[in-house]
Structures are given as C-alpha cells and as structure tokens.
mmCIF file of C-alpha atoms in Angstrom:
data_model
loop_
_atom_site.group_PDB
_atom_site.id
_atom_site.type_symbol
_atom_site.label_atom_id
_atom_site.label_comp_id
_atom_site.label_asym_id
_atom_site.label_seq_id
_atom_site.Cartn_x
_atom_site.Cartn_y
_atom_site.Cartn_z
ATOM 1 C CA MET A 1093 80.286 112.287 98.180
ATOM 2 C CA PRO A 1094 82.177 108.983 97.950
ATOM 3 C CA PHE A 1095 80.167 105.776 97.769
ATOM 4 C CA ALA A 1096 81.173 102.150 97.334
ATOM 5 C CA ARG A 1097 78.579 100.288 95.290
ATOM 6 C CA ALA A 1098 77.359 96.928 96.567
ATOM 7 C CA ILE A 1099 74.734 94.905 94.682
ATOM 8 C CA ASP A 1100 71.838 96.418 96.611
ATOM 9 C CA ALA A 1101 73.340 99.421 98.405
ATOM 10 C CA GLU A 1102 75.634 102.396 98.101
ATOM 11 C CA ILE A 1103 77.953 102.465 101.090
ATOM 12 C CA HIS A 1104 79.011 105.961 102.086
ATOM 13 C CA TYR A 1105 82.532 106.415 103.421
ATOM 14 C CA GLU A 1106 85.013 109.146 104.288
ATOM 15 C CA ASP A 1107 88.721 108.830 103.526
ATOM 16 C CA SER A 1108 91.308 110.994 105.287
ATOM 17 C CA GLY A 1109 93.765 110.238 102.484
ATOM 18 C CA GLY A 1110 97.519 110.007 102.846
ATOM 19 C CA GLU A 1111 100.203 107.411 102.376
ATOM 20 C CA GLY A 1112 99.970 105.752 105.792
ATOM 21 C CA PRO A 1113 98.520 102.309 106.526
ATOM 22 C CA VAL A 1114 94.754 102.144 105.972
ATOM 23 C CA VAL A 1115 92.559 101.814 109.072
ATOM 24 C CA LEU A 1116 88.882 101.091 108.305
ATOM 25 C CA LEU A 1117 86.574 101.930 111.240
ATOM 26 C CA GLY A 1118 82.900 100.980 111.706
ATOM 27 C CA HIS A 1119 80.533 102.817 114.029
ATOM 28 C CA GLU A 1120 78.173 101.989 116.883
ATOM 29 C CA PHE A 1121 74.523 101.049 116.326
ATOM 30 C CA LEU A 1122 72.359 104.158 115.684
ATOM 31 C CA MET A 1123 75.445 106.303 115.111
ATOM 32 C CA ASP A 1124 77.523 106.940 111.975
ATOM 33 C CA ARG A 1125 81.048 107.525 110.699
ATOM 34 C CA THR A 1126 81.230 111.005 112.309
ATOM 35 C CA MET A 1127 81.701 109.447 115.743
ATOM 36 C CA PHE A 1128 85.349 108.864 114.763
ATOM 37 C CA ALA A 1129 86.172 112.562 114.294
ATOM 38 C CA SER A 1130 88.666 112.484 117.178
ATOM 39 C CA GLN A 1131 90.456 109.465 115.714
ATOM 40 C CA GLN A 1132 90.680 111.099 112.295
ATOM 41 C CA ALA A 1133 92.108 114.279 113.802
ATOM 42 C CA ALA A 1134 94.632 112.526 116.041
ATOM 43 C CA LEU A 1135 95.836 109.661 113.831
ATOM 44 C CA THR A 1136 96.003 111.399 110.443
ATOM 45 C CA PRO A 1137 98.332 111.753 108.516
ATOM 46 C CA GLU A 1138 100.459 109.016 110.111
ATOM 47 C CA PHE A 1139 97.610 106.643 109.297
ATOM 48 C CA ARG A 1140 94.963 106.768 106.585
ATOM 49 C CA ILE A 1141 91.647 106.658 108.441
ATOM 50 C CA VAL A 1142 88.603 105.480 106.485
ATOM 51 C CA THR A 1143 85.214 105.600 108.219
ATOM 52 C CA TRP A 1144 81.961 104.329 106.754
ATOM 53 C CA ASP A 1145 78.211 104.237 107.347
ATOM 54 C CA ALA A 1146 76.585 100.839 107.797
ATOM 55 C CA ARG A 1147 73.234 99.995 106.233
ATOM 56 C CA GLY A 1148 70.380 101.829 107.905
ATOM 57 C CA HIS A 1149 72.753 104.552 109.132
ATOM 58 C CA GLY A 1150 74.247 107.847 108.064
ATOM 59 C CA ARG A 1151 74.355 108.588 104.339
ATOM 60 C CA THR A 1152 74.507 105.009 103.118
ATOM 61 C CA ARG A 1153 71.716 104.271 100.661
ATOM 62 C CA ASP A 1154 70.040 100.882 100.792
ATOM 63 C CA GLU A 1155 66.641 99.381 100.030
ATOM 64 C CA GLY A 1156 65.575 98.975 103.652
ATOM 65 C CA LEU A 1157 65.663 95.192 103.424
ATOM 66 C CA PRO A 1158 66.728 92.884 106.270
ATOM 67 C CA PHE A 1159 70.458 92.184 106.444
ATOM 68 C CA THR A 1160 73.000 90.545 108.731
ATOM 69 C CA TYR A 1161 76.434 91.577 109.944
ATOM 70 C CA TRP A 1162 77.880 89.134 107.431
ATOM 71 C CA THR A 1163 76.295 91.346 104.770
ATOM 72 C CA SER A 1164 77.867 94.349 106.475
ATOM 73 C CA ALA A 1165 81.254 92.611 106.467
ATOM 74 C CA ARG A 1166 80.974 92.275 102.706
ATOM 75 C CA ASP A 1167 80.081 95.969 102.579
ATOM 76 C CA ALA A 1168 83.317 96.747 104.438
ATOM 77 C CA LEU A 1169 85.259 94.771 101.847
ATOM 78 C CA THR A 1170 83.408 96.656 99.116
ATOM 79 C CA VAL A 1171 84.717 99.915 100.570
ATOM 80 C CA LEU A 1172 88.264 98.548 100.458
ATOM 81 C CA ASP A 1173 87.673 97.429 96.870
ATOM 82 C CA GLN A 1174 86.489 100.909 95.942
ATOM 83 C CA LEU A 1175 89.674 102.377 97.423
ATOM 84 C CA GLY A 1176 91.890 99.802 95.716
ATOM 85 C CA VAL A 1177 93.172 98.638 99.114
ATOM 86 C CA GLU A 1178 94.214 94.999 99.269
ATOM 87 C CA ARG A 1179 94.913 94.846 103.014
ATOM 88 C CA ALA A 1180 93.942 97.076 105.928
ATOM 89 C CA VAL A 1181 93.556 97.285 109.662
ATOM 90 C CA VAL A 1182 89.834 96.825 110.301
ATOM 91 C CA GLY A 1183 88.060 97.911 113.441
ATOM 92 C CA GLY A 1184 85.014 99.342 115.058
ATOM 93 C CA ILE A 1185 83.016 100.001 118.160
ATOM 94 C CA SER A 1186 80.255 97.637 119.350
ATOM 95 C CA GLN A 1187 78.292 96.969 116.126
ATOM 96 C CA GLY A 1188 81.367 98.028 114.149
ATOM 97 C CA GLY A 1189 83.384 95.465 116.069
ATOM 98 C CA PHE A 1190 80.847 92.734 115.304
ATOM 99 C CA ILE A 1191 81.276 93.577 111.631
ATOM 100 C CA ALA A 1192 85.074 93.720 111.860
ATOM 101 C CA LEU A 1193 85.237 90.217 113.343
ATOM 102 C CA ARG A 1194 83.139 88.855 110.500
ATOM 103 C CA THR A 1195 85.251 90.714 107.953
ATOM 104 C CA ALA A 1196 88.335 88.959 109.315
ATOM 105 C CA LEU A 1197 86.571 85.595 109.109
ATOM 106 C CA LEU A 1198 85.380 86.193 105.543
ATOM 107 C CA ALA A 1199 88.657 87.549 104.190
ATOM 108 C CA PRO A 1200 91.587 86.895 106.543
ATOM 109 C CA ASP A 1201 94.116 87.752 103.843
ATOM 110 C CA ARG A 1202 92.714 91.296 103.661
ATOM 111 C CA VAL A 1203 92.742 92.073 107.386
ATOM 112 C CA ALA A 1204 96.171 92.999 108.724
ATOM 113 C CA ALA A 1205 94.920 93.576 112.263
ATOM 114 C CA LEU A 1206 91.750 94.245 114.251
ATOM 115 C CA ILE A 1207 90.798 97.064 116.622
ATOM 116 C CA LEU A 1208 87.726 96.176 118.689
ATOM 117 C CA LEU A 1209 86.135 98.658 121.096
ATOM 118 C CA SER A 1210 83.183 97.893 123.379
ATOM 119 C CA SER A 1211 82.650 94.683 121.452
ATOM 120 C CA GLU A 1212 82.153 90.946 121.883
ATOM 121 C CA ALA A 1213 81.744 87.712 119.932
ATOM 122 C CA HIS A 1214 78.615 86.472 121.739
ATOM 123 C CA GLU A 1215 75.066 86.354 120.464
ATOM 124 C CA PRO A 1216 72.507 88.546 122.299
ATOM 125 C CA THR A 1217 71.434 87.390 125.732
ATOM 126 C CA PRO A 1218 67.726 86.709 126.386
ATOM 127 C CA ALA A 1219 67.595 89.827 128.571
ATOM 128 C CA GLU A 1220 69.100 91.931 125.781
ATOM 129 C CA LEU A 1221 66.495 90.661 123.336
ATOM 130 C CA THR A 1222 63.614 91.337 125.725
ATOM 131 C CA ASN A 1223 64.767 94.832 126.655
ATOM 132 C CA ALA A 1224 65.473 95.755 123.044
ATOM 133 C CA ARG A 1225 62.034 94.634 121.919
ATOM 134 C CA ARG A 1226 60.371 96.771 124.576
ATOM 135 C CA PHE A 1227 62.533 99.734 123.568
ATOM 136 C CA LEU A 1228 61.739 99.377 119.866
ATOM 137 C CA ASP A 1229 58.003 99.011 120.467
ATOM 138 C CA LYS A 1230 57.987 102.337 122.338
ATOM 139 C CA TRP A 1231 60.341 103.956 119.789
ATOM 140 C CA TYR A 1232 57.499 103.958 117.251
ATOM 141 C CA GLU A 1233 55.380 106.164 119.523
ATOM 142 C CA ASP A 1234 56.037 109.892 119.148
ATOM 143 C CA GLY A 1235 55.317 110.643 122.798
ATOM 144 C CA PRO A 1236 57.911 108.406 124.511
ATOM 145 C CA ARG A 1237 60.624 108.777 121.836
ATOM 146 C CA PRO A 1238 62.392 111.895 123.224
ATOM 147 C CA ALA A 1239 62.678 110.358 126.696
ATOM 148 C CA LEU A 1240 63.877 107.074 125.203
ATOM 149 C CA ALA A 1241 66.491 108.930 123.168
ATOM 150 C CA GLU A 1242 67.739 110.698 126.287
ATOM 151 C CA HIS A 1243 67.922 107.381 128.133
ATOM 152 C CA LEU A 1244 69.836 105.784 125.269
ATOM 153 C CA ALA A 1245 72.267 108.703 125.144
ATOM 154 C CA ARG A 1246 72.933 108.417 128.859
ATOM 155 C CA PHE A 1247 73.544 104.679 128.472
ATOM 156 C CA LEU A 1248 75.894 104.967 125.481
ATOM 157 C CA ILE A 1249 77.628 108.266 126.172
ATOM 158 C CA GLY A 1250 77.332 109.026 129.879
ATOM 159 C CA ASP A 1251 77.758 112.507 131.317
ATOM 160 C CA ASP A 1252 78.964 114.382 128.232
ATOM 161 C CA ASP A 1253 76.125 116.870 127.686
ATOM 162 C CA TRP A 1254 77.362 118.088 124.301
ATOM 163 C CA TYR A 1255 77.643 114.664 122.705
ATOM 164 C CA ARG A 1256 74.320 113.581 124.190
ATOM 165 C CA ALA A 1257 72.563 116.612 122.686
ATOM 166 C CA VAL A 1258 74.140 115.996 119.270
ATOM 167 C CA TRP A 1259 73.082 112.382 119.056
ATOM 168 C CA VAL A 1260 69.623 112.790 120.583
ATOM 169 C CA LYS A 1261 68.838 115.379 117.893
ATOM 170 C CA ARG A 1262 69.976 112.969 115.167
ATOM 171 C CA TRP A 1263 68.066 110.016 116.592
ATOM 172 C CA LEU A 1264 64.809 111.945 116.793
ATOM 173 C CA ALA A 1265 65.173 112.835 113.112
ATOM 174 C CA ARG A 1266 65.632 109.185 112.070
ATOM 175 C CA ASP A 1267 62.988 107.099 110.339
ATOM 176 C CA PRO A 1268 61.789 104.565 112.963
ATOM 177 C CA ASN A 1269 61.490 101.927 110.224
ATOM 178 C CA ALA A 1270 65.197 102.218 109.435
ATOM 179 C CA THR A 1271 65.920 101.696 113.115
ATOM 180 C CA GLU A 1272 63.834 98.523 113.170
ATOM 181 C CA VAL A 1273 65.675 97.007 110.193
ATOM 182 C CA ALA A 1274 69.097 97.894 111.596
ATOM 183 C CA ALA A 1275 68.081 96.443 114.958
ATOM 184 C CA GLY A 1276 67.277 93.181 113.206
ATOM 185 C CA ALA A 1277 70.951 92.746 112.365
ATOM 186 C CA LEU A 1278 72.015 93.645 115.909
ATOM 187 C CA LEU A 1279 69.560 91.346 117.666
ATOM 188 C CA GLY A 1280 69.778 88.526 115.138
ATOM 189 C CA ARG A 1281 73.553 88.248 115.195
ATOM 190 C CA ASP A 1282 75.102 84.819 115.613
ATOM 191 C CA SER A 1283 77.885 83.916 118.004
ATOM 192 C CA VAL A 1284 81.366 83.682 116.498
ATOM 193 C CA LEU A 1285 83.046 82.603 119.733
ATOM 194 C CA ASP A 1286 83.988 79.182 118.416
ATOM 195 C CA ARG A 1287 85.568 80.704 115.311
ATOM 196 C CA LEU A 1288 87.813 83.191 117.091
ATOM 197 C CA PRO A 1289 90.877 80.884 116.922
ATOM 198 C CA GLU A 1290 90.704 81.272 113.123
ATOM 199 C CA ILE A 1291 91.535 84.970 113.488
ATOM 200 C CA THR A 1292 95.301 84.993 113.841
ATOM 201 C CA CYS A 1293 96.029 88.643 113.045
ATOM 202 C CA PRO A 1294 97.088 90.972 115.885
ATOM 203 C CA THR A 1295 94.088 92.421 117.700
ATOM 204 C CA LEU A 1296 93.572 95.281 120.137
ATOM 205 C CA VAL A 1297 90.555 94.844 122.433
ATOM 206 C CA ILE A 1298 89.515 97.983 124.323
ATOM 207 C CA HIS A 1299 86.849 97.543 126.994
ATOM 208 C CA PRO A 1300 85.273 100.525 128.796
ATOM 209 C CA THR A 1301 84.287 99.320 132.244
ATOM 210 C CA ARG A 1302 80.802 100.875 132.074
ATOM 211 C CA SER A 1303 80.043 99.492 128.643
ATOM 212 C CA GLY A 1304 76.891 97.539 127.914
ATOM 213 C CA VAL A 1305 79.172 94.633 126.993
ATOM 214 C CA PRO A 1306 79.838 92.439 130.047
ATOM 215 C CA ARG A 1307 83.468 92.430 131.115
ATOM 216 C CA ALA A 1308 83.464 88.624 130.998
ATOM 217 C CA HIS A 1309 82.461 88.744 127.337
ATOM 218 C CA ALA A 1310 85.212 91.216 126.472
ATOM 219 C CA ARG A 1311 87.788 89.134 128.341
ATOM 220 C CA GLU A 1312 86.658 85.972 126.596
ATOM 221 C CA LEU A 1313 86.935 87.739 123.250
ATOM 222 C CA ALA A 1314 90.547 88.692 123.979
ATOM 223 C CA ASP A 1315 91.428 85.339 125.533
ATOM 224 C CA ARG A 1316 90.133 83.275 122.599
ATOM 225 C CA LEU A 1317 91.862 85.348 119.935
ATOM 226 C CA PRO A 1318 95.347 83.923 119.336
ATOM 227 C CA ASP A 1319 97.166 87.285 119.227
ATOM 228 C CA ALA A 1320 95.266 89.878 121.241
ATOM 229 C CA ARG A 1321 96.140 92.591 123.706
ATOM 230 C CA TYR A 1322 93.482 93.788 126.142
ATOM 231 C CA LEU A 1323 92.975 97.246 127.623
ATOM 232 C CA GLU A 1324 90.325 98.456 130.051
ATOM 233 C CA ILE A 1325 89.388 102.128 130.349
ATOM 234 C CA ASP A 1326 87.935 102.683 133.791
ATOM 235 C CA GLY A 1327 84.648 104.545 134.138
ATOM 236 C CA ALA A 1328 84.009 104.918 130.411
ATOM 237 C CA ARG A 1329 80.766 103.995 128.709
ATOM 238 C CA GLN A 1330 80.130 102.424 125.328
ATOM 239 C CA THR A 1331 81.247 105.311 123.097
ATOM 240 C CA VAL A 1332 84.652 105.483 124.736
ATOM 241 C CA ASN A 1333 86.355 106.728 121.560
ATOM 242 C CA MET A 1334 84.331 109.965 121.811
ATOM 243 C CA THR A 1335 84.358 110.521 125.558
ATOM 244 C CA HIS A 1336 87.928 109.322 126.272
ATOM 245 C CA PRO A 1337 89.723 110.140 123.006
ATOM 246 C CA VAL A 1338 93.208 110.613 124.449
ATOM 247 C CA ALA A 1339 93.305 107.151 126.036
ATOM 248 C CA VAL A 1340 91.805 105.484 122.965
ATOM 249 C CA ASN A 1341 93.945 107.337 120.431
ATOM 250 C CA THR A 1342 97.116 106.638 122.404
ATOM 251 C CA ALA A 1343 96.307 102.918 122.573
ATOM 252 C CA ILE A 1344 95.481 102.714 118.864
ATOM 253 C CA ARG A 1345 98.580 104.675 117.849
ATOM 254 C CA GLU A 1346 100.887 102.481 119.934
ATOM 255 C CA PHE A 1347 99.225 99.327 118.586
ATOM 256 C CA LEU A 1348 99.575 100.452 114.976
ATOM 257 C CA ARG A 1349 103.185 101.519 115.470
ATOM 258 C CA ASP A 1350 103.974 98.126 116.980
ATOM 259 C CA LEU A 1351 102.521 96.515 113.862
ATOM 260 C CA ALA A 1352 104.954 98.511 111.738
ATOM 261 C CA ILE A 1353 107.853 97.425 113.942
ATOM 262 C CA SER A 1354 106.831 93.770 113.721
ATOM 263 C CA ARG A 1355 106.730 93.978 109.932
ATOM 264 C CA SER A 1356 110.264 95.298 109.766
ATOM 265 C CA THR A 1357 111.589 92.882 112.424
ATOM 266 C CA PRO A 1358 109.537 89.669 112.173
ATOM 267 C CA GLN A 1359 111.460 87.964 114.957
ATOM 268 C CA THR A 1360 110.172 90.432 117.564
ATOM 269 C CA GLY A 1361 106.937 92.157 118.476
ATOM 270 C CA LEU A 1362 103.485 90.909 117.641
ATOM 271 C CA ARG A 1363 103.070 87.735 115.630
ATOM 272 C CA ARG A 1364 102.016 88.154 112.024
#
C-alpha cells in the first residue's frame, strides 16, 4: 500500500494514475479516502485523482498525538512530494476543505486551484463546541454509541440507507481515542477568514443546502476569495459528493476543464 512518510506519520493515499492534471482530495471528519469512489470513477482518466487518509483516519499510521489542520496541510504536501508532483488542484469536503485552504496558504505556488465542498473558513461556533463535547463524552460509552452513530450518519448523509449502514459499521469499529484526537483538530481549528484574500488561485465552492455549514459561512468563504465560483446543491447534506455524485462530478469536471482552457488562453476564462 502506498504511504507518504512525514516525520511522525505515514500518510496513506490512493492514486488513480494517468497523465491528466493531479487532483488531491481530502475527506470528511470520521470518514476516509474511500468516500471519493464516485469521483475517482467519473473523473479518471481525464484527471489523475489522488485521495488520502488524514491523521486519525483510514489506514494512515500516526502516533496518536494532538495535531492541527496546519499539520494536516503539511501532510497533504508530503503526499505530493511522494508523487513527485510540483503543482496540483487541492480540494476536500468539510475537514478536507479546511486542510485544503491551509495547504494553499502554506504553499500557494503548489496549489493550482481549490475545490471546497461543505466547507468554511470560520472557527467553530460556541454551540458547535458545546454539542461536540457532549457527543464525544457519550461516544466513549458502549451503550449510547450505536444510536449516536446512527444520528451522525443521518446528519452527514441523510436518507441514503446503504451509505449510512456502511459508515455506521466503520465508526463502531473505530478506537474512541483516535476519534478524540482527531476531534481536537476539528474543534481547535483557527479562523482563516482574514487570510482568504491571499488565496488567488481559482476556487470552486460547493455548498449543499442541508449541510452543517451555515449558508452564510459558505457564501462568505466564496465572497472573500478573489477568484471563486459558488454552487449550491439543493436538499443535499454534508457528504454531497456521495449522495449527489452526478451534480458534484459535473461541476468539478467543468471547473477543471475551464482551468485547462484558461491556461491555453490566458486572456480569457478564470484568472490565474
């Protein structure tokens, strides 16, 4: 299995291969790289899709120590280093989007464009922190955990019974301690709102209207980025790339094709 070696972790990734532009995608909190199966199937081989597991998730191996999304951004760059890729489109959903934004801030010369789904640049709200702490405290108890997992699946996925069953099974098999450490990065994240004007690469912001991210936050993310296009997908929940793959894949494909056009004709299309 392919791993990119950071100082204190081995970051697992999956590479579709091919000669197309590289698109590096990061997953939602408590999920893993497999949530992008529909994107791999639909966008390959025109694009080279690379998905990876963040610390505390999937098959990535780490020491279980606290980390931040700035650490994760460096992990994303480590994956690109392992592949010998100087510049890529970087994206992700929710947590993956938080990481992608920080990757662009750390290494703007290596990020050709951003794809942000169900994401934002804000820090957690007080209500989010309170609710998450209550959830995590109960998550340690064997009795409530199955019901909590079902509730979380309904919140993130919605009415898709198959996907809910898949992810609930995986969550119940997870080490609760790994969940606590990963949650530390999610709940301890800093706001990067004021730094968004530094990110000048083209960006696609996709907001599902039933996401846990407030619409105002998604709009502010798109409005503050200098070169962003914004798309809402009505009725979709957080994991919109799984539940509404046709709409998401179409939007990503058109965005990436427009990037290719703008490279060949700099006077038109999206700014570079």
